[in-house]
Coordinates of C-alpha atoms in Angstrom, one line a residue:
X7 CA -13.0 91.3 -44.8
X8 CA -15.0 91.8 -41.6
X9 CA -15.7 88.1 -41.3
X10 CA -12.1 87.2 -41.9
X11 CA -11.1 89.4 -39.0
X12 CA -13.5 87.7 -36.6
X13 CA -11.9 84.2 -37.1
X14 CA -9.3 84.6 -34.3
X15 CA -12.0 85.5 -31.7
X16 CA -14.0 82.4 -32.6
X17 CA -10.9 80.2 -32.5
X18 CA -10.0 81.5 -29.0
X19 CA -13.5 80.8 -27.7
X20 CA -13.4 77.2 -29.1
X21 CA -10.0 76.4 -27.6
X22 CA -11.0 77.8 -24.2
X23 CA -14.2 75.7 -24.2
X24 CA -12.4 72.5 -24.8
X25 CA -9.7 73.3 -22.2
X26 CA -12.4 74.0 -19.6
X27 CA -14.1 70.6 -20.4
X28 CA -10.7 68.9 -20.0
X29 CA -10.1 70.5 -16.6
X30 CA -13.6 69.6 -15.4
X31 CA -13.1 65.9 -16.2
X32 CA -9.5 65.3 -14.9
X33 CA -8.6 63.7 -11.6
X34 CA -6.1 65.9 -9.7
X35 CA -3.2 64.5 -7.9
X36 CA -4.8 65.3 -4.5
X37 CA -7.5 62.7 -5.2
X38 CA -10.3 65.2 -6.3
X39 CA -12.5 64.3 -9.2
X40 CA -13.5 67.4 -11.2
X41 CA -16.8 66.3 -12.7
X42 CA -18.1 68.6 -15.4
X43 CA -21.0 70.2 -13.5
X44 CA -21.9 73.9 -13.4
X45 CA -20.4 74.5 -9.9
X46 CA -17.1 72.7 -10.7
X47 CA -16.9 71.2 -7.2
X48 CA -14.0 68.9 -6.2
X49 CA -15.4 65.4 -5.2
X50 CA -12.6 63.3 -3.5
X51 CA -12.3 59.6 -4.6
X52 CA -11.5 57.1 -1.8
X53 CA -8.3 55.1 -2.1
X54 CA -9.2 51.9 -0.2
X55 CA -5.6 50.6 -0.2
X56 CA -4.8 53.5 2.1
X57 CA -7.9 52.8 4.1
X58 CA -6.7 49.1 4.6
X59 CA -3.5 50.5 6.2
X60 CA -5.5 52.8 8.4
X61 CA -7.8 49.9 9.5
X62 CA -4.9 47.6 10.2
X63 CA -3.1 50.2 12.2
X64 CA -6.3 50.8 14.1
X65 CA -7.3 47.2 15.0
X66 CA -3.7 45.9 15.4
X67 CA -2.2 48.8 17.2
X68 CA -0.3 48.2 20.4
X69 CA -2.9 50.0 22.5
X70 CA -5.9 48.1 21.0
X71 CA -4.8 44.5 20.4
X72 CA -2.6 42.0 22.3
X73 CA -1.8 38.8 20.5
X74 CA -1.0 37.1 23.8
X75 CA -4.6 37.1 24.9
X76 CA -7.0 34.6 23.4
X77 CA -10.3 35.7 22.0
X78 CA -13.5 35.5 23.9
X79 CA -16.0 32.7 23.6
X80 CA -19.2 32.6 21.7
X81 CA -21.1 36.0 21.7
X82 CA -18.3 37.6 23.7
X83 CA -18.7 35.3 26.7
X84 CA -15.9 33.9 28.9
X85 CA -16.2 30.5 27.4
X86 CA -13.6 28.6 25.3
X87 CA -12.5 29.9 21.9
X88 CA -14.1 27.8 19.2
X89 CA -11.8 27.0 16.3
X90 CA -13.2 25.3 13.2
X91 CA -10.8 23.3 11.0
X92 CA -10.9 21.9 7.5
X93 CA -8.3 20.2 5.3
X94 CA -7.5 19.9 1.6
X95 CA -5.3 16.9 0.8
X96 CA -3.3 17.8 -2.2
X97 CA -1.2 14.7 -2.6
X98 CA -0.1 11.5 -0.7
X99 CA 3.5 10.9 -1.8
X100 CA 4.6 7.6 -0.2
X101 CA 3.2 4.9 2.2
X102 CA 6.1 3.0 3.7
X103 CA 5.5 -0.5 5.1
X104 CA 9.0 -0.9 6.4
X105 CA 9.0 2.4 8.3
X106 CA 5.3 2.4 9.0
X107 CA 4.8 6.0 7.9
X108 CA 3.2 8.0 5.1
X109 CA 3.9 11.4 3.6
X110 CA 1.1 13.9 2.7
X111 CA 0.9 17.4 1.4
X112 CA -2.2 19.4 2.5
X113 CA -3.7 22.8 2.8
X114 CA -4.5 23.4 6.5
X115 CA -7.2 26.0 7.4
X116 CA -8.4 27.3 10.8
X117 CA -11.3 29.7 11.5
X118 CA -12.2 31.5 14.7
X119 CA -14.0 34.6 15.8
X120 CA -12.0 37.5 17.4
X121 CA -14.3 40.4 18.1
X122 CA -11.4 42.7 18.8
X123 CA -10.7 42.7 15.0
X124 CA -14.0 44.1 13.8
X125 CA -13.8 47.0 11.4
X126 CA -15.8 49.1 9.1
X127 CA -16.2 47.6 5.6
X128 CA -17.2 50.9 3.9
X129 CA -20.4 49.6 2.5
X130 CA -18.9 46.3 1.3
X131 CA -15.9 47.9 -0.3
X132 CA -13.6 46.0 2.0
X133 CA -14.5 42.3 2.0
X134 CA -11.5 41.3 4.1
X135 CA -8.0 42.2 5.1
X136 CA -5.0 40.0 4.3
X137 CA -1.9 39.4 6.4
X138 CA 1.1 37.2 5.8
X139 CA 2.6 37.5 9.3
X140 CA 1.0 35.1 11.7
X141 CA 2.6 36.7 14.7
X142 CA 0.4 39.8 14.4
X143 CA -2.7 38.0 15.6
X144 CA -3.5 35.4 18.2
X145 CA -3.0 31.8 16.9
X146 CA -4.3 28.5 18.2
X147 CA -1.4 26.3 19.5
X148 CA -2.3 23.3 17.4
X149 CA 0.2 20.5 16.6
X150 CA 0.1 17.2 14.8
X151 CA 0.6 14.5 17.4
X152 CA 1.7 11.7 15.1
X153 CA 4.1 13.9 13.1
X154 CA 7.6 12.6 12.4
X155 CA 8.8 15.3 10.0
X156 CA 7.3 18.4 8.5
X157 CA 8.1 21.6 6.6
X158 CA 6.5 24.7 5.2
X159 CA 6.6 25.8 1.6
X160 CA 8.4 29.1 0.8
X161 CA 8.7 29.1 -3.0
X162 CA 8.3 31.8 -4.3
X163 CA 6.8 33.4 -1.3
X164 CA 5.7 31.7 2.0
X165 CA 2.5 29.8 1.2
X166 CA 0.5 31.2 4.1
X167 CA -2.1 33.9 4.6
X168 CA -4.5 35.3 7.2
X169 CA -7.8 36.9 6.3
X170 CA -9.6 39.2 8.7
X171 CA -13.3 39.8 7.9
X172 CA -15.3 42.8 9.0
X173 CA -17.2 40.8 11.6
X174 CA -14.0 39.7 13.3
X175 CA -13.8 36.3 11.7
X176 CA -10.2 35.2 11.2
X177 CA -9.2 32.6 8.5
X178 CA -5.7 31.1 8.6
X179 CA -4.5 29.0 5.7
X180 CA -1.1 27.4 5.1
X181 CA 0.4 24.7 2.8
X182 CA 2.5 22.1 4.6
X183 CA 4.1 18.7 4.0
X184 CA 4.1 16.1 6.7
X185 CA 5.5 12.7 7.3
X186 CA 3.2 11.0 9.8
X187 CA 3.4 7.8 11.7
X188 CA 1.1 5.0 10.6
X189 CA 1.1 1.8 12.7
X190 CA 0.1 -1.1 10.5
X191 CA -1.2 -4.6 11.1
X192 CA 0.4 -6.8 8.4
X193 CA -1.2 -10.1 9.3
X194 CA -3.1 -10.1 6.0
X195 CA -0.2 -8.6 3.9
X196 CA -0.6 -8.2 0.9
X197 CA -4.3 -8.8 1.1
X198 CA -4.7 -6.1 3.8
X199 CA -6.3 -2.7 4.3
X200 CA -4.5 -0.1 6.4
X201 CA -5.9 2.9 8.3
X202 CA -3.6 5.9 8.7
X203 CA -4.6 8.7 10.9
X204 CA -3.9 12.5 11.0
X205 CA -4.3 13.8 14.6
X206 CA -4.4 17.5 15.6
X207 CA -4.2 18.4 19.3
X208 CA -3.9 21.6 21.3
X209 CA -0.6 21.7 23.1
X210 CA -1.1 24.2 25.9
X211 CA -4.8 25.3 26.0
X212 CA -7.2 22.9 27.6
X213 CA -10.8 22.5 26.6
X214 CA -11.8 25.2 29.1
X215 CA -10.0 27.7 26.9
X216 CA -9.8 26.2 23.4
X217 CA -12.0 23.7 21.5
X218 CA -11.3 22.4 18.0
X219 CA -14.3 21.5 15.9
X220 CA -14.6 20.2 12.3
X221 CA -16.1 22.7 9.9
X222 CA -19.6 21.9 9.0
X223 CA -20.4 20.6 5.5
X224 CA -17.2 19.2 4.0
X225 CA -14.3 19.3 6.6
X226 CA -11.9 17.1 4.6
X227 CA -11.4 17.4 0.8
X228 CA -9.2 15.2 -1.3
X229 CA -7.8 16.1 -4.7
X230 CA -9.7 14.3 -7.5
X231 CA -6.8 12.7 -9.4
X232 CA -5.1 11.1 -6.5
X233 CA -2.8 8.3 -7.7
X234 CA -0.8 6.0 -5.3
X235 CA 1.6 3.4 -6.6
X236 CA 0.5 0.5 -4.4
X237 CA -2.6 1.7 -2.6
X238 CA -6.1 3.0 -3.3
X239 CA -7.7 5.5 -1.0
X240 CA -11.1 4.0 -0.3
X241 CA -12.6 6.5 2.1
X242 CA -11.8 8.8 5.0
X243 CA -13.6 9.5 8.3
X244 CA -13.5 12.4 10.7
X245 CA -13.8 12.1 14.4
X246 CA -12.8 13.6 17.8
X247 CA -10.1 12.2 20.0
X248 CA -9.8 14.4 23.1
X249 CA -6.9 13.4 25.3
X250 CA -6.7 13.6 29.1
X251 CA -3.4 14.0 30.9
X252 CA -2.3 15.1 34.4
X253 CA -2.5 18.7 33.3
X254 CA -6.1 18.6 31.9
X255 CA -8.1 17.6 28.9
X256 CA -7.0 18.8 25.5
X257 CA -9.1 19.1 22.4
X258 CA -8.2 16.7 19.5
X259 CA -9.4 16.1 16.0
X260 CA -8.5 13.2 13.7
X261 CA -9.1 12.0 10.2
X262 CA -8.7 8.3 9.4
X263 CA -7.6 7.5 5.8
X264 CA -8.5 4.0 4.8
X265 CA -6.1 2.5 2.2
X266 CA -6.6 -0.7 0.2
X267 CA -3.5 -2.4 -1.1
X268 CA -3.4 -3.1 -4.8
X269 CA -3.0 -6.8 -5.2
X270 CA -2.1 -7.0 -8.9
X271 CA 1.5 -5.9 -8.2
X272 CA 2.0 -8.7 -5.7
X273 CA 0.2 -11.3 -7.9
X274 CA 2.7 -10.6 -10.8
X275 CA 5.8 -10.2 -8.7
X276 CA 5.4 -12.8 -6.0
X277 CA 2.6 -15.3 -6.3
X278 CA 2.9 -16.3 -9.9
X279 CA 6.8 -16.6 -9.8
X280 CA 6.5 -18.8 -6.7
X281 CA 3.9 -21.0 -8.4
X282 CA 6.2 -21.4 -11.4
X283 CA 9.2 -22.4 -9.2
X284 CA 7.1 -25.0 -7.4
X285 CA 5.9 -26.4 -10.8
X286 CA 9.5 -26.4 -12.2
X287 CA 10.6 -28.5 -9.2
X288 CA 8.1 -31.2 -10.2
X289 CA 9.9 -31.7 -13.5
X290 CA 12.4 -33.9 -11.7
X291 CA 9.6 -36.5 -11.2
X292 CA 9.6 -37.1 -14.9
X293 CA 13.3 -37.4 -15.3
X294 CA 15.0 -40.8 -15.2
X295 CA 16.2 -41.9 -11.8
X296 CA 19.6 -42.5 -13.2
X297 CA 19.9 -38.8 -14.3
X298 CA 21.4 -37.8 -11.0
X299 CA 23.2 -34.6 -12.1
X300 CA 20.1 -33.2 -13.8
X301 CA 17.7 -33.9 -10.9
X302 CA 20.1 -32.6 -8.3
X303 CA 20.8 -29.4 -10.3
X304 CA 17.1 -28.8 -10.8
X305 CA 16.2 -29.3 -7.2
X306 CA 19.1 -27.2 -5.8
X307 CA 18.5 -24.4 -8.3
X308 CA 14.8 -24.1 -7.5
X309 CA 15.4 -24.3 -3.8
X310 CA 18.0 -21.5 -3.9
X311 CA 15.8 -19.3 -6.2
X312 CA 12.9 -19.8 -3.8
X313 CA 15.0 -18.9 -0.8
X314 CA 16.3 -15.7 -2.6
X315 CA 12.7 -14.7 -3.4
X316 CA 11.6 -15.2 0.2
X317 CA 14.5 -13.1 1.6
X318 CA 13.8 -10.3 -1.0
X319 CA 10.2 -10.2 0.2
X320 CA 11.1 -10.0 3.9
X321 CA 13.7 -7.3 3.2
X322 CA 11.0 -4.8 2.3
X323 CA 8.9 -5.5 5.4
X324 CA 9.6 -4.7 9.1
X325 CA 10.4 -7.7 11.4
X326 CA 7.2 -8.4 13.2
X327 CA 6.4 -11.0 15.8
X328 CA 3.4 -12.5 14.0
X329 CA 3.0 -14.5 10.8
X330 CA 1.9 -12.7 7.7
X331 CA -0.1 -14.1 4.8
X332 CA 2.9 -13.8 2.5
X333 CA 5.0 -15.8 5.0
X334 CA 2.5 -18.6 4.9
X335 CA 2.6 -18.6 1.1
X336 CA 6.4 -18.5 0.7
X337 CA 6.9 -21.0 3.5
X338 CA 4.6 -23.6 1.9
X339 CA 6.1 -23.0 -1.5
X340 CA 9.6 -23.4 -0.1
X341 CA 8.5 -26.6 1.6
X342 CA 7.2 -28.0 -1.7
X343 CA 10.5 -27.3 -3.4
X344 CA 12.4 -28.8 -0.6
X345 CA 10.1 -31.8 -0.6
X346 CA 10.8 -32.4 -4.3
X347 CA 14.6 -32.4 -3.5
X348 CA 14.0 -34.9 -0.7
X349 CA 11.9 -37.0 -3.0
X350 CA 14.8 -37.5 -5.3
X351 CA 16.9 -38.6 -2.3
X352 CA 14.3 -41.2 -1.4
X353 CA 14.1 -42.3 -5.0
X354 CA 17.9 -42.7 -5.2
X355 CA 17.8 -44.8 -2.0
X356 CA 15.0 -46.9 -3.3
X357 CA 16.8 -47.4 -6.6
X358 CA 20.0 -48.6 -4.9
X359 CA 17.8 -50.9 -2.7
X360 CA 16.1 -52.3 -5.7
X361 CA 19.5 -53.0 -7.4
X362 CA 20.8 -54.7 -4.2
X363 CA 17.7 -56.8 -4.0
X364 CA 18.0 -57.9 -7.7
X365 CA 21.6 -58.8 -7.1
X366 CA 20.8 -60.9 -4.1
X367 CA 17.9 -62.6 -6.0
X368 CA 20.2 -63.5 -8.9
X369 CA 22.8 -64.8 -6.4
X370 CA 20.2 -66.9 -4.7
X371 CA 19.0 -68.3 -8.1
X372 CA 22.5 -69.3 -9.0
X373 CA 23.1 -71.0 -5.7
X374 CA 19.8 -72.8 -5.9
X375 CA 20.5 -73.9 -9.5
X376 CA 23.9 -75.2 -8.5
X377 CA 22.5 -77.2 -5.6
X378 CA 19.9 -78.8 -7.9
X379 CA 22.5 -79.8 -10.4
X380 CA 24.5 -81.5 -7.7
X381 CA 21.4 -83.4 -6.6
X382 CA 20.8 -84.7 -10.1
X383 CA 24.4 -86.0 -10.3
X384 CA 24.1 -87.9 -7.1
X385 CA 21.1 -89.9 -8.4
X386 CA 23.4 -91.9 -10.6
X387 CA 26.0 -91.6 -13.3
X388 CA 23.8 -93.6 -15.7
X389 CA 20.9 -91.2 -15.5
X390 CA 23.2 -88.3 -15.8
X391 CA 24.9 -89.7 -18.9
X392 CA 21.6 -90.5 -20.5
X393 CA 20.4 -87.0 -20.0
X394 CA 23.6 -85.5 -21.5
X395 CA 23.2 -87.8 -24.5
X396 CA 19.7 -86.6 -25.2
X397 CA 20.3 -82.9 -24.8
X398 CA 23.2 -80.5 -24.8
X399 CA 21.6 -78.5 -21.8
X400 CA 21.8 -79.7 -18.3
X401 CA 18.7 -81.7 -17.6
X402 CA 16.8 -81.3 -14.4
X403 CA 13.8 -83.2 -13.2
X404 CA 10.4 -81.6 -14.0
X405 CA 9.3 -81.2 -10.4
X406 CA 12.6 -79.4 -9.6
X407 CA 12.1 -77.2 -12.7
X408 CA 8.6 -76.2 -11.6
X409 CA 9.8 -75.4 -8.1
X410 CA 12.5 -73.1 -9.4
X411 CA 9.9 -71.3 -11.6
X412 CA 7.6 -70.8 -8.7
X413 CA 10.4 -69.4 -6.6
X414 CA 11.4 -67.0 -9.3
X415 CA 7.8 -65.9 -9.6
X416 CA 7.6 -65.3 -5.9
X417 CA 10.8 -63.3 -5.8
X418 CA 10.3 -61.1 -8.9
X419 CA 6.5 -60.7 -9.1
X420 CA 4.1 -58.9 -6.8
X421 CA 1.4 -60.7 -4.9
X422 CA -1.7 -61.7 -6.8
X423 CA -3.9 -58.7 -7.7
X424 CA -7.4 -58.5 -6.5
X425 CA -10.2 -58.3 -9.0
X426 CA -11.6 -54.8 -9.9
X427 CA -8.6 -53.1 -8.2
X428 CA -7.6 -50.3 -10.7
X429 CA -5.0 -48.9 -8.4
X430 CA -3.2 -52.2 -7.9
X431 CA -3.5 -53.0 -11.6
X432 CA -2.0 -49.6 -12.5
X433 CA 0.8 -49.9 -9.9
X434 CA 1.7 -53.4 -11.1
X435 CA 3.1 -51.7 -14.3
X436 CA 5.9 -50.3 -12.2
X437 CA 7.8 -53.2 -10.7
X438 CA 10.5 -51.2 -8.8
X439 CA 9.9 -49.1 -5.7
X440 CA 11.9 -46.1 -7.0
X441 CA 9.6 -45.9 -10.1
X442 CA 6.5 -46.1 -7.9
X443 CA 7.7 -43.2 -5.7
X444 CA 8.2 -41.0 -8.8
X445 CA 4.7 -41.9 -10.1
X446 CA 3.0 -41.3 -6.8
X447 CA 4.8 -37.9 -6.4
X448 CA 3.6 -36.9 -9.8
X449 CA 0.0 -37.1 -8.5
X450 CA 0.5 -36.3 -4.8
X451 CA 2.4 -33.1 -5.1
X452 CA 0.0 -31.3 -7.5
X453 CA -3.0 -32.4 -5.6
X454 CA -1.7 -31.2 -2.2
X455 CA -0.6 -27.9 -3.7
X456 CA -4.0 -27.4 -5.3
X457 CA -5.7 -28.1 -1.9
X458 CA -3.3 -25.6 -0.2
X459 CA -4.3 -22.9 -2.8
X460 CA -7.9 -23.5 -2.2
X461 CA -7.6 -23.2 1.6
X462 CA -5.2 -20.3 1.4
X463 CA -7.3 -18.0 -0.9
X464 CA -10.6 -18.9 0.8
X465 CA -9.1 -18.2 4.3
X466 CA -7.4 -14.9 3.6
X467 CA -10.0 -13.5 1.2
X468 CA -12.7 -14.3 3.7
X469 CA -10.8 -12.7 6.6
X470 CA -10.2 -9.6 4.4
X471 CA -14.0 -9.3 4.0
X472 CA -14.6 -9.7 7.7
X473 CA -12.1 -7.0 8.5
X474 CA -13.7 -4.7 6.0
X475 CA -17.1 -5.2 7.6
X476 CA -15.7 -4.2 11.0

């Protein structure tokens, strides 16, 4: 019974011990940590989010910082403020030949030292402070000199931040989309390479107060899977382009993007169709010269199709004062198609001339035959009756018969061929001039077009290689 009565005392002691342990390990609302030691001291735990607010109020307070004053130079000197810049090209949307511009989306970063913004990092607990309002600190007055349009990105929040490091280093990063001017030289189009620049210049601060420098190491980065519809980004180069005006010298940075045009698209869409149209126009050389509707329809159709193709190509390009490589190609192809149409006009004229010549030859033969018959009748009626009695055909003297045969040979046949002359022997198979023009055109047009192709591709491909070496 005595042991049973002592149970409540033991239970009370057990509950009190556990309650004391719980109180020693809890964190109070005032920030004290009750660690379970013998003295039960209250050790405060630091809330670094509150400390960030205190630090920001301290370094950006109205009495300690003025965003209108630029930072000091290197090591606190009165020299110019050094701003390091680097870019990350996220995408290149379009490259327009007609407007001579290109659109790019990039992450733009600036870094500079502002010793007024130094703060205590609490033994590395505060790596940096983050701001989203650029107006709170001094900012370089940089602008893109070849910009045509541009905008910031605000979805879901503005894509911009400012990081302030304990040593006073300021990092400004923003995502922007720009449409930039890109003057192009289209003399070798579409076998050309184009260089588009991105220029960044100080607007108001001269080089005595502000200097832009590329960040060491890798100042320009490009996304790995960059796909362009008609171009390939071969390489990019960074350089300096300080500009001098009446108001002073201004710091300038530029990056040159070298684009190579993809030729396969133009080969399929322009060069091969033009070659096919030229070859189709040669079909009329194999058609009979009397097939006037077929030859005229073929020539006019190919000529109009070639003209439409040429106008469509020029519609997508700006009107320039020089001749482009594509202009030479389309111009020569149009000339060949037009030449095939003119060839039929020449064949038709030669055919009518041949017909007229044959008619005149037959008329002369009839007149000459009639005059010979009259001469035979004047020799005497006895001889004429004797000839009629021996033959039903009109009889002429052998010497007159030979002379008529010789005359006919002279009129209807070509001059005697020289020995070992394959060309003349082959051309003798085509007695009419119209047929000879068609046969010569079948050989001459393809040969000249092949020679043009050899000269065209060798010239422009060689010039492309020379421009690349430069």
